[in-house]
Coordinates of C-alpha atoms and ligand atoms in Angstrom, one line a residue:
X249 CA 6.2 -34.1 21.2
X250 CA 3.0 -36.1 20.4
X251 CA 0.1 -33.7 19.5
X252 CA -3.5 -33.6 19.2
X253 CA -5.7 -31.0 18.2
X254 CA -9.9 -31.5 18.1
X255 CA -11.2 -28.9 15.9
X256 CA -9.7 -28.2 12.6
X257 CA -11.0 -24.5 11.8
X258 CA -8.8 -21.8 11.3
X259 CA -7.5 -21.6 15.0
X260 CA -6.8 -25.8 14.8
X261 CA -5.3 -26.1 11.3
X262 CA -3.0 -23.1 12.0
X263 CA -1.7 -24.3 15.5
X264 CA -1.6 -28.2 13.8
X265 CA 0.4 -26.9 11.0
X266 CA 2.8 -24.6 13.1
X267 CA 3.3 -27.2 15.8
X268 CA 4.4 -29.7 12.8
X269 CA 6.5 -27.2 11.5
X270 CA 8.2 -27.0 14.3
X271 CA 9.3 -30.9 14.2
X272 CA 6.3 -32.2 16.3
X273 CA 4.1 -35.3 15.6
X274 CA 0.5 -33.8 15.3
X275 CA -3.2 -35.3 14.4
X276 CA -6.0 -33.2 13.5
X277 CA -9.2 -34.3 14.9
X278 CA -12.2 -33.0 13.2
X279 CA -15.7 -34.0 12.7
X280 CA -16.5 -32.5 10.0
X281 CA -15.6 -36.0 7.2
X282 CA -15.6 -33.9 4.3
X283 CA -12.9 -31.4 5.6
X284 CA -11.2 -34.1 7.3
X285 CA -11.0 -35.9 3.5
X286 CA -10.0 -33.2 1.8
X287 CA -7.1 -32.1 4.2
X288 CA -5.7 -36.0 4.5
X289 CA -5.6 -35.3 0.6
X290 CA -3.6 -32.5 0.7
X291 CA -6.4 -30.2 0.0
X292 CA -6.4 -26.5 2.4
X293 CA -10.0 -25.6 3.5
X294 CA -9.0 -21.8 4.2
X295 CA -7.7 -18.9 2.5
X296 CA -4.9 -18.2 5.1
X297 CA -1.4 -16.7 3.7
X298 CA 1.2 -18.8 4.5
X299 CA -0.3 -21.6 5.7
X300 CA -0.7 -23.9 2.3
X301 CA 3.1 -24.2 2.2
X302 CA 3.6 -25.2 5.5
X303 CA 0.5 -27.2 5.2
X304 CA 1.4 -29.1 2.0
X305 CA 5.0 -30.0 3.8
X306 CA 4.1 -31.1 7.1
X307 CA 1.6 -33.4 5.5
X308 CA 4.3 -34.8 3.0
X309 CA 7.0 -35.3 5.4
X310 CA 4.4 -37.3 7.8
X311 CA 4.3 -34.8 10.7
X312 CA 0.3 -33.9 9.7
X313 CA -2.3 -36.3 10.0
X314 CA -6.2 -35.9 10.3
X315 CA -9.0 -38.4 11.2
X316 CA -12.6 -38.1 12.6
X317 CA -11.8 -40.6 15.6
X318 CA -11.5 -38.7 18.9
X319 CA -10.5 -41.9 19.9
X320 CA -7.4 -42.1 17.5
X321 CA -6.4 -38.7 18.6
X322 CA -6.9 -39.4 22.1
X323 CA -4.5 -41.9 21.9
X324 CA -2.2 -40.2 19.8
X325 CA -1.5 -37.2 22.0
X326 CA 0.4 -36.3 24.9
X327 CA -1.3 -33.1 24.7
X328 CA -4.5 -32.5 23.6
X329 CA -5.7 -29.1 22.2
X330 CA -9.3 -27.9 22.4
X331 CA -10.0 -25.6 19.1
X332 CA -13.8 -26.2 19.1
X333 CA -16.1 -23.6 18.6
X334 CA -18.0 -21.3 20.9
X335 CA -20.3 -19.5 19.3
X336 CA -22.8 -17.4 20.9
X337 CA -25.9 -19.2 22.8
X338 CA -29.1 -16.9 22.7
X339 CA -28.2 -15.5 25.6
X340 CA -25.3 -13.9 24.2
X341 CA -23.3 -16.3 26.4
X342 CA -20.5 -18.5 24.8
X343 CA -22.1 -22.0 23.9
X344 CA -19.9 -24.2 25.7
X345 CA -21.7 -27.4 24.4
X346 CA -19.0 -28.4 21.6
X347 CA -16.3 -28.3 24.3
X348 CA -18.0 -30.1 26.9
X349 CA -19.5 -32.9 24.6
X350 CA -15.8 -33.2 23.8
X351 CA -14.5 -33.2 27.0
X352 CA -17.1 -36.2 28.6
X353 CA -16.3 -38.3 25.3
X354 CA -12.3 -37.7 26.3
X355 CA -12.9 -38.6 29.7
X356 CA -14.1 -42.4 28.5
X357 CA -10.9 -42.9 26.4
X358 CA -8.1 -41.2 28.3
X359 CA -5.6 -44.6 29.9
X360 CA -3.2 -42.4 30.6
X361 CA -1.1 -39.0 32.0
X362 CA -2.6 -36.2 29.5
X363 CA -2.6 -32.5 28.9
X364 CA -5.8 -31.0 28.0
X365 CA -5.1 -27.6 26.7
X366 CA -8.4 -25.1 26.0
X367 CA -7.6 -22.9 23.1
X368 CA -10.6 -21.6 22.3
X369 CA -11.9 -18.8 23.7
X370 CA -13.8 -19.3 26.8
X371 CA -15.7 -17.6 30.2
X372 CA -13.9 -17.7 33.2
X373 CA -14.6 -20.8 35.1
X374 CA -14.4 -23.3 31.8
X375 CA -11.1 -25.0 32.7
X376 CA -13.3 -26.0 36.0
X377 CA -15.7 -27.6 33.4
X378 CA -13.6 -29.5 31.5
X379 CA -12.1 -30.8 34.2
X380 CA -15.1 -32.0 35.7
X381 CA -16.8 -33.1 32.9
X382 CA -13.8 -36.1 32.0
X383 CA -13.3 -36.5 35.5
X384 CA -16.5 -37.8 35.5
X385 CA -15.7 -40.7 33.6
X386 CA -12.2 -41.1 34.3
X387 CA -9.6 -42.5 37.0
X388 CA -6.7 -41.3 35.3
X389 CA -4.7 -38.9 36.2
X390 CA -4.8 -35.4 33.2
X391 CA -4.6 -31.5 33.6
X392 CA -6.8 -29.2 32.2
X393 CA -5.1 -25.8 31.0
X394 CA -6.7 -22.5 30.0
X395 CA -4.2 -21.4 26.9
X396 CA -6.2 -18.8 24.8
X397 CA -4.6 -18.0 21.6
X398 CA -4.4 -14.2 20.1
X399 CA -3.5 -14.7 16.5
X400 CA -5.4 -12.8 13.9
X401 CA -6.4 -14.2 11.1
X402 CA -4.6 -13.2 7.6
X403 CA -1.4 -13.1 9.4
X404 CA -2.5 -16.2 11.9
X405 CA 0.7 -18.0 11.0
X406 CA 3.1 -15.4 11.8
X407 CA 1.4 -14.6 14.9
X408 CA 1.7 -18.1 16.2
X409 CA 5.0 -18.5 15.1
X410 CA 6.2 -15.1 17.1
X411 CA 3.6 -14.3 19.4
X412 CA 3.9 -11.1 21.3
X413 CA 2.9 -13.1 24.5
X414 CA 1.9 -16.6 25.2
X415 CA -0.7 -16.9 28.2
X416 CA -0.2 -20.6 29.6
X417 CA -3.2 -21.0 33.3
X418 CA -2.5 -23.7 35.1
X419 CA -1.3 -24.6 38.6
X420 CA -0.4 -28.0 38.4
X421 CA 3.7 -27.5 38.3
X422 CA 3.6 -31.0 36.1
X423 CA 1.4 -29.3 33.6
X424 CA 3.4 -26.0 33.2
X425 CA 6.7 -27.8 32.4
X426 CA 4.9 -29.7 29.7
X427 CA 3.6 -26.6 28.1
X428 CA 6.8 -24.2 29.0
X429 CA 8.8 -27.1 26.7
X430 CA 6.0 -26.7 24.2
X431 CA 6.2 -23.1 23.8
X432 CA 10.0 -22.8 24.2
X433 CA 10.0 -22.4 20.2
X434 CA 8.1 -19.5 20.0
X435 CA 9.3 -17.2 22.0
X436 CA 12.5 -17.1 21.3
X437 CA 12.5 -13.6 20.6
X438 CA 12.5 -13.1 24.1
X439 CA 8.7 -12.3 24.0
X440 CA 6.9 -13.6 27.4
X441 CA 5.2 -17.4 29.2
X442 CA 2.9 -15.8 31.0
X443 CA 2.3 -18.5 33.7
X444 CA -1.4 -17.6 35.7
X445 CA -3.8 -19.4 37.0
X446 CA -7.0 -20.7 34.7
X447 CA -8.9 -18.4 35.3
X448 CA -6.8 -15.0 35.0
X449 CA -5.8 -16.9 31.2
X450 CA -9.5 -17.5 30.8
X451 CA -10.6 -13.6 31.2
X452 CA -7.2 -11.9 29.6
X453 CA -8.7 -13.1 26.5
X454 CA -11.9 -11.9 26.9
X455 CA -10.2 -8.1 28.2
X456 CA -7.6 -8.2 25.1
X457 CA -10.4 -8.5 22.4
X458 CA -12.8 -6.2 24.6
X459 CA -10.3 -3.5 25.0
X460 CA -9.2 -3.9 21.0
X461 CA -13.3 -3.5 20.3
X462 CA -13.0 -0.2 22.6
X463 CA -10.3 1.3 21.0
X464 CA -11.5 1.2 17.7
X465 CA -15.4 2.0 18.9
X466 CA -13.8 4.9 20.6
X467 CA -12.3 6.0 17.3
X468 CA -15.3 5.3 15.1
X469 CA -17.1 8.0 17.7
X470 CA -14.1 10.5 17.5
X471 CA -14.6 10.0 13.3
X472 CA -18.4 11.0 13.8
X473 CA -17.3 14.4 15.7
X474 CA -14.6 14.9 13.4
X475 CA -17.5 15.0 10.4
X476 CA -20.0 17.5 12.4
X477 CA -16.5 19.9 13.5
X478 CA -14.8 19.9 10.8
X479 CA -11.6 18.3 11.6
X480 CA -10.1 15.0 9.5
X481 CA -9.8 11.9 11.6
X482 CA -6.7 11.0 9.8
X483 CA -4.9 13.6 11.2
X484 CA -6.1 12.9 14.8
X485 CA -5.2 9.3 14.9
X486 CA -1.7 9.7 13.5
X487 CA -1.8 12.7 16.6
X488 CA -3.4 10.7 18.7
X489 CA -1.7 7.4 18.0
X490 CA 1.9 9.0 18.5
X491 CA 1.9 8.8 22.2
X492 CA 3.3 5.4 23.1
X493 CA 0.8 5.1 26.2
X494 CA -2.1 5.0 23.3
X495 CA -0.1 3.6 20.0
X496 CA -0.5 3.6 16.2
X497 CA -2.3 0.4 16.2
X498 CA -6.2 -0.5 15.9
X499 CA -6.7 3.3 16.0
X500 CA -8.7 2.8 12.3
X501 CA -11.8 4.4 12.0
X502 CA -14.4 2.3 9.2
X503 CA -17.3 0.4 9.1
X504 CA -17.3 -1.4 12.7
X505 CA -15.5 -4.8 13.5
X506 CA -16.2 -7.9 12.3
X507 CA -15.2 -11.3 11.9
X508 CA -15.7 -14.1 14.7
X509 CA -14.4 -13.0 17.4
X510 CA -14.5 -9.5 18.7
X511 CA -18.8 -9.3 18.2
X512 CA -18.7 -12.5 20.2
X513 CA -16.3 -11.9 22.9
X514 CA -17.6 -8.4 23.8
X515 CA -20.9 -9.9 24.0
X516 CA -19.8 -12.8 25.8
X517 CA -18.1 -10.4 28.9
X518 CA -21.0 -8.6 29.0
X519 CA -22.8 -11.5 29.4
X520 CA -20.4 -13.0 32.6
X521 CA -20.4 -9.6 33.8
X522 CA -24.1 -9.6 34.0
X523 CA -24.1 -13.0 35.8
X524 CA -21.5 -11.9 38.0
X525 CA -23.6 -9.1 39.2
X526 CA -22.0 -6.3 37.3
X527 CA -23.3 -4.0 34.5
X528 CA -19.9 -3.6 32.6
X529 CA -21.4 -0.1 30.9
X530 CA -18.2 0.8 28.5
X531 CA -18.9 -2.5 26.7
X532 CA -22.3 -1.8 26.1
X533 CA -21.8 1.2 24.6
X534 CA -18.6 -0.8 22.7
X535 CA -21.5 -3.0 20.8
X536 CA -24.1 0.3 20.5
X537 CA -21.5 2.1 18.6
X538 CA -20.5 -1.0 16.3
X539 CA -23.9 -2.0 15.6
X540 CA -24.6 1.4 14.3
X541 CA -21.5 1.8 12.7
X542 CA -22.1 -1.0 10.4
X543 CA -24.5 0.9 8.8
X544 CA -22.2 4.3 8.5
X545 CA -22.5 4.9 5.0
X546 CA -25.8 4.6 4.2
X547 CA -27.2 7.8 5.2
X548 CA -24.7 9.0 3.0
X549 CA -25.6 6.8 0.3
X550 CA -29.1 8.0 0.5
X551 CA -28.9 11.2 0.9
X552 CA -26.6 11.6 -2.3
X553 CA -29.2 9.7 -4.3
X554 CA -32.1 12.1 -3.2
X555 CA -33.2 9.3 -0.6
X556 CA -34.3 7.1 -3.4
X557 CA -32.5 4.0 -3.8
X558 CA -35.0 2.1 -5.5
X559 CA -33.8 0.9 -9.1
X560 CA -30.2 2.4 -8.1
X561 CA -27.2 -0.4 -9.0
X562 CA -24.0 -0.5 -6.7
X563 CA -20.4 -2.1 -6.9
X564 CA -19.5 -3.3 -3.6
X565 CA -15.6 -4.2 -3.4
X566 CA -14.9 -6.2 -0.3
X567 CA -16.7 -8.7 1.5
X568 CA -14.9 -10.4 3.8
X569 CA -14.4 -8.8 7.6
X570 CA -11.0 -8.1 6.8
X571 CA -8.6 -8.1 3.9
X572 CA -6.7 -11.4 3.7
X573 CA -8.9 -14.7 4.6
X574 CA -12.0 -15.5 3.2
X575 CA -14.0 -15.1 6.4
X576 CA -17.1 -13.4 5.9
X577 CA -18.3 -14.2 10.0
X578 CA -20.3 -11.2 10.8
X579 CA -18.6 -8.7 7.9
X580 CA -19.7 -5.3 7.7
X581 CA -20.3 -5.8 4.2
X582 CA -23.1 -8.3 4.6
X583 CA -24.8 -6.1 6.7
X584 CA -24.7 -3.2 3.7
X585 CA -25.9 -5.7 1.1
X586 CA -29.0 -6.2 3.2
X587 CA -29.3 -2.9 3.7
X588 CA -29.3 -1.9 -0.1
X589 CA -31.4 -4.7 -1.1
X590 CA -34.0 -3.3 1.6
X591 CA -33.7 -0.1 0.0
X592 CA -34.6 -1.5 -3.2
X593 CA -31.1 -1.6 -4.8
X594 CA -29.2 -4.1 -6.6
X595 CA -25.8 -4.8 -5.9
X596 CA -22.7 -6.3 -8.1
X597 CA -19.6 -7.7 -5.7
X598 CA -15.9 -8.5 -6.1
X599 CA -13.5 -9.4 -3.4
X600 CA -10.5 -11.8 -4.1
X601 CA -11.3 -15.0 -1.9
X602 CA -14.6 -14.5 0.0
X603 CA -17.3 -14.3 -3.1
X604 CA -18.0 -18.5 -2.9
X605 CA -18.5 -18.1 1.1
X606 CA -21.0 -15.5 0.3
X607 CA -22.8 -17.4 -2.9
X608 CA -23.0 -20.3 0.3
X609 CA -24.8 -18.0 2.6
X610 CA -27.0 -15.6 0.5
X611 CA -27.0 -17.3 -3.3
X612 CA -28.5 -14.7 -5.8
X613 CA -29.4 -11.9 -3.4
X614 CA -26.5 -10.4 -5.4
X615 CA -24.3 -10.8 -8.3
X616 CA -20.2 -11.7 -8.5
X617 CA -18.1 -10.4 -10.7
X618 CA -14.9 -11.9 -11.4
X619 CA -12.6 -8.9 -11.1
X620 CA -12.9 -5.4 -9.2
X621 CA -13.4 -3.6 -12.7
X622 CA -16.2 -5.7 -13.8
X623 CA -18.3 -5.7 -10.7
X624 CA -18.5 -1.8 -11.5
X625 CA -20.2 -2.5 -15.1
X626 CA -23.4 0.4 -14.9
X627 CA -23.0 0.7 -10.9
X628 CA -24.4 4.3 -10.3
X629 CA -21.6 4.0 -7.0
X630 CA -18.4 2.2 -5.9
X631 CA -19.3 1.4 -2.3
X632 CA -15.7 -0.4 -0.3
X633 CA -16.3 -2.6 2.8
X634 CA -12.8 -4.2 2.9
X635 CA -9.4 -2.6 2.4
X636 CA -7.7 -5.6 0.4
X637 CA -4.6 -4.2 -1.4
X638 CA -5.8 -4.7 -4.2
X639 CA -7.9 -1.4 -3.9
X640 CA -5.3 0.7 -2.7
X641 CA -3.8 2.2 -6.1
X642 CA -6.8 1.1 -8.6
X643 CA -6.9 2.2 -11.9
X644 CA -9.1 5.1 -11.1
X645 CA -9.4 6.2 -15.1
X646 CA -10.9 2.9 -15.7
X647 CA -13.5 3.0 -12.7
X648 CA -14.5 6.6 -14.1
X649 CA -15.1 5.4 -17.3
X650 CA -17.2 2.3 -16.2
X651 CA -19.1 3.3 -13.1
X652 CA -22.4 5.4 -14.4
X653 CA -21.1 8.2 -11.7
X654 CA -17.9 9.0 -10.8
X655 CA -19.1 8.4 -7.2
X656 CA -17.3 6.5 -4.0
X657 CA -18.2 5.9 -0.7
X658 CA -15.5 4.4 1.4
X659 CA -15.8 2.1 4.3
X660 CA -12.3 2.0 4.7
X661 CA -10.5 5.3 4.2
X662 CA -8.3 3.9 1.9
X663 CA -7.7 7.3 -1.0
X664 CA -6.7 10.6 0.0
X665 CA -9.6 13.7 -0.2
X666 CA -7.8 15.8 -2.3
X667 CA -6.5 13.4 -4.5
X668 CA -10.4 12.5 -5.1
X669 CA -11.1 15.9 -5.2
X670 CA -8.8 16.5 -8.0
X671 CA -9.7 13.5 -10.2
X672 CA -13.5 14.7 -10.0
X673 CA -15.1 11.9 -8.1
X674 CA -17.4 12.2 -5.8
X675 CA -16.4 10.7 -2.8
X676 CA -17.3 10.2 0.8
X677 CA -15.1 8.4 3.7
X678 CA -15.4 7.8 7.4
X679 CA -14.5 10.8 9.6
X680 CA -13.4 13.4 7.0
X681 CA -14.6 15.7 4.4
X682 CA -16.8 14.6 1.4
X683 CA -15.2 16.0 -1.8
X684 CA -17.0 19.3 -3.4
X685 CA -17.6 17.4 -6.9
Ligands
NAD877 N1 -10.7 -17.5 14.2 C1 -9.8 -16.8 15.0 O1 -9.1 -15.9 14.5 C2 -9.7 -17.1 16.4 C3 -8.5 -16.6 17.1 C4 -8.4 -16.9 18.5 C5 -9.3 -17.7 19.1 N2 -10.4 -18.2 18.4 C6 -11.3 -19.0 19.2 O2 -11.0 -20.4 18.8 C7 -12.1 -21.2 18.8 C8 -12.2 -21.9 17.4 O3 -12.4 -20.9 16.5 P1 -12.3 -21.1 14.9 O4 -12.4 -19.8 14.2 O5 -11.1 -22.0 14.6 O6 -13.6 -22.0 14.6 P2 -14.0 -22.8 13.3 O7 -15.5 -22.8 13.3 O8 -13.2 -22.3 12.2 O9 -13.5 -24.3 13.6 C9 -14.0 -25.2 14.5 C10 -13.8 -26.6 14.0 O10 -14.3 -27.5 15.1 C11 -14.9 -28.6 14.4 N3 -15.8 -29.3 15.4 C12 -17.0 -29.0 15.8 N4 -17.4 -30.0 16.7 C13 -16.4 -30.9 16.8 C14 -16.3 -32.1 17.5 N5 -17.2 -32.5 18.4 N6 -15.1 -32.8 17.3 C15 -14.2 -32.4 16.5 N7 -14.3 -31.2 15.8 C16 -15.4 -30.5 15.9 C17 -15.7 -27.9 13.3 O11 -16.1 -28.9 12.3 C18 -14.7 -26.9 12.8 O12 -13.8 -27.5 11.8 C19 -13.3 -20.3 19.2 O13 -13.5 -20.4 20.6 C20 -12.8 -18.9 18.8 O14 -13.4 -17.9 19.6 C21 -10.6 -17.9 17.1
UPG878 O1 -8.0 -0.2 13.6 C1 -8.8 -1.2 13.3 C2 -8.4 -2.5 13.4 C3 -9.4 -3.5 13.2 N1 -10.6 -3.2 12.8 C4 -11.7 -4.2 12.5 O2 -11.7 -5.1 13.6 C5 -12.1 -6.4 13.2 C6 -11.1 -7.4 13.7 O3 -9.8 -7.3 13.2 P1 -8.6 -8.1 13.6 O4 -8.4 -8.0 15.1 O5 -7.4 -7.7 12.8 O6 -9.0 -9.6 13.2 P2 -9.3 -10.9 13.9 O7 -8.7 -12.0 13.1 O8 -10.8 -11.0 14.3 O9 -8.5 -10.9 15.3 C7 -9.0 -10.6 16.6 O10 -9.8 -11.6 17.2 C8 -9.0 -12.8 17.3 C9 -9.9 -13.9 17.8 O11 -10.2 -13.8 19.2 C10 -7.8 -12.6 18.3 O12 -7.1 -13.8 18.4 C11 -6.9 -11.4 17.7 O13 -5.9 -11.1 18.7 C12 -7.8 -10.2 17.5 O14 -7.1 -9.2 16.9 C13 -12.1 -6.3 11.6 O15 -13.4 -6.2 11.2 C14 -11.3 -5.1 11.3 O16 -11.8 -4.5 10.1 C15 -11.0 -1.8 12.6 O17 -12.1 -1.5 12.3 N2 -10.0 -0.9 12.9

């Protein structure tokens, strides 16, 4: 099939490059000319895993192309994907603005039967918009489709390769055979089409992220009581987490959620809620509890340094929201830097692909170290933000000897207590005991 996706972020490059893998003819539309250049030259502009390979093959074999020319694409595709961004207005409200700029552009260049497919994640009532917004400008027939995607990133190839689900709203019968063909691949593994209409696609997006948030605001709470009663949230997930109504998943207490989508989205609901006349109260609290948790381990922090920070040096490993990509979109760990730095603190950093992100956004406000055992060089703490493997089994001889204090505060829950206990570190975690040293 003849594809075309506008947008080449990490939700457009990974659906281009999967739908090319799987034998179709796709262009990249972007208008972004540097990232457009350097992908056309065979260059990757994220840090997924995975992806380069399939990336560098499609583009070889001639199944991959990019260009800034909606026009080109236009003409190129049967369908036409939508992976724009849509960011939060002021509001809170999603900014539709990229989409329908898009969308009245497409609706001067359309000549014939197209599919126009909205990936990205949008309020209930966008498909309508779209729709409008080329019909304004165009005689030709087209379908607009609501077809939110769910993959995560640092695994966002194999999620779209073997979705659990694909959600496909639409209720024009010539549409749904169009994308039912599409999908066919992908589900293979007998894994569901879930045919709706727009607007039910539009808002299961919205309730999947918001009810992910929940769960893991819910568990972030049940970590705070487990601190002031004595219990070890560990123990109460894997307890918890047993029953297959609730399940082992997203049941990980830490530092709050990040990255672009879940602060967004929640936000975003509340918002339609709110115009829709309804005061959605267990989101609210969803965003109360992850704004404060952000900022978990710095009473701790303070408290162990006598409430003093000023002069104190810290190692922070982890930056991005999340172990595996380089996206630092609203990380928990940007949050602590400020929060030191306010404090009067100086902090060193390491994390495996997000430090030159970071340098972008907030230069010398900190300093990078090249590997995890330097950034600790006369740190009086090892703070973690982000549970990358690579910090799972450390050398923990070697961050004794270099940090000033064998002290660790843990975002991420990633050593056992009485391991830490035994090795004499200090160490503090979410949701369970501190150690006695
Ligand atoms: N990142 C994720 O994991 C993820 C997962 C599921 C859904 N989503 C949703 O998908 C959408 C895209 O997210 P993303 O993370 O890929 O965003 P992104 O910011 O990484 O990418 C968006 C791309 O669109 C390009 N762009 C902007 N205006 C354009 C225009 N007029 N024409 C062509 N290109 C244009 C930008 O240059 C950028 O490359 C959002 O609605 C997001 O909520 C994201
Ligand atoms: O038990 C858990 C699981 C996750 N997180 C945090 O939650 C955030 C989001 O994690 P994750 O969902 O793995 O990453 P995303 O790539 O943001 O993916 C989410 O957002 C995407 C964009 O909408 C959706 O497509 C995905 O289905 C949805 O999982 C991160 O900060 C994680 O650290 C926790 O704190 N505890």
């Amino acid at each position: 099939m003849k594809i075309t996706v506008v947008g080449t972020g990490y939700v457009g490059l990974v659906t281009g490059t999967c739908f090319a893998e799987t034998g179709n003819d796709v262009t990249c539309v972007d208008i972004d000319v540097n990232k457009v250049n350097k992908l056309s030259n065979g260059q990757i502009t994220i840090y997924e895993p995975g992806l380069e390979k399939l990336f560098e093959r499609n583009l070889k074999e001639g199944r991959l192309h990019f260009t800034t020319s909606l026009a080109e694409g236009v003409a190129h595709g049967d369908v036409i994907f939508l992976a724009l961004p849509t960011p939060p207005g002021e509001d809170g409200s999603a900014d539709l603005s990229y989409i329908l700029r898009v969308a009245d552009d497409m609706g001067k260049i359309i000549t014939d039967y197209k599919v126009i497919i909205d990936k990205s994640t949008v309020p209930v009532g966008t498909a309508e918009l779209v729709h409008a917004a080329i019909a304004k400008n165009c005689s030709h027939p087209f379908d607009v489709v609501s077809n939110p995607e769910f993959l995560r990133e640092g695994v966002a190839v194999d999620d779209f390769m073997k979705p659990d689900r694909v959600v496909i709203g639409t209720r024009s019968e010539r549409a749904r055979k169009v994308m039912g063909d599409l999908f066919a691949p992908f589900v293979r593994q007998g894994n569901p089409i879930l045919f709706m209409d727009e607007k039910s696609a539009e808002l299961t997006k919205y309730a999947a992220n918001s009810f992910l948030a929940t769960k893991i605001s819910f568990m972030n709470e049940i970590a705070i009581l487990c601190e002031k009663l004595g219990a070890d949230v560990d123990m109460v997930r894997r307890g918890v987490g047993s029953d297959d109504r609730i399940g082992k998943r997203f049941l990980f207490p830490g530092i709050g959620y990040g990255g672009s989508c879940f602060p967004k989205d929640v936000q975003a609901l509340v918002k339609s809620s709110e115009d829709a006349d309804y005061d959605f109260k267990i989101l609210n609290a969803v965003m109360d509890v992850n704004e404060r948790q952000k900022l978990f381990l710095m009473p701790k922090i303070s408290a162990w340094f006598n409430n003093d920070l000023k002069g104190k040096h810290f190692a922070l490993w982890g930056l991005a929201f999340k172990p595996n990509t380089d996206d630092i979109r609203e990380a928990p760990a940007l949050y602590m830097i400020d929060a030191l730095v306010a404090a009067g603190a100086t902090v060193s950093v390491f994390d495996p692909e997000a430090s030159s992100n970071v340098e972008r956004l907030i230069g010398n406000k900190v300093t990078y170290a090249t590997n995890q055992y330097d950034c600790l060089v006369n740190a009086d703490a090892l703070i973690i933000a982000t549970e990358w493997s690579v910090f799972r089994t450390p050398d923990f001889d070697k961050i004794g000897s270099t940090l000033k204090n064998k002290v660790i505060f843990d975002g991420r829950n990633l050593f056992d207590v009485f391991r830490m206990e035994e090795l004499g570190y200090h160490y503090e975690s979410v949701g369970r005991a501190a150690t006695n040293n």
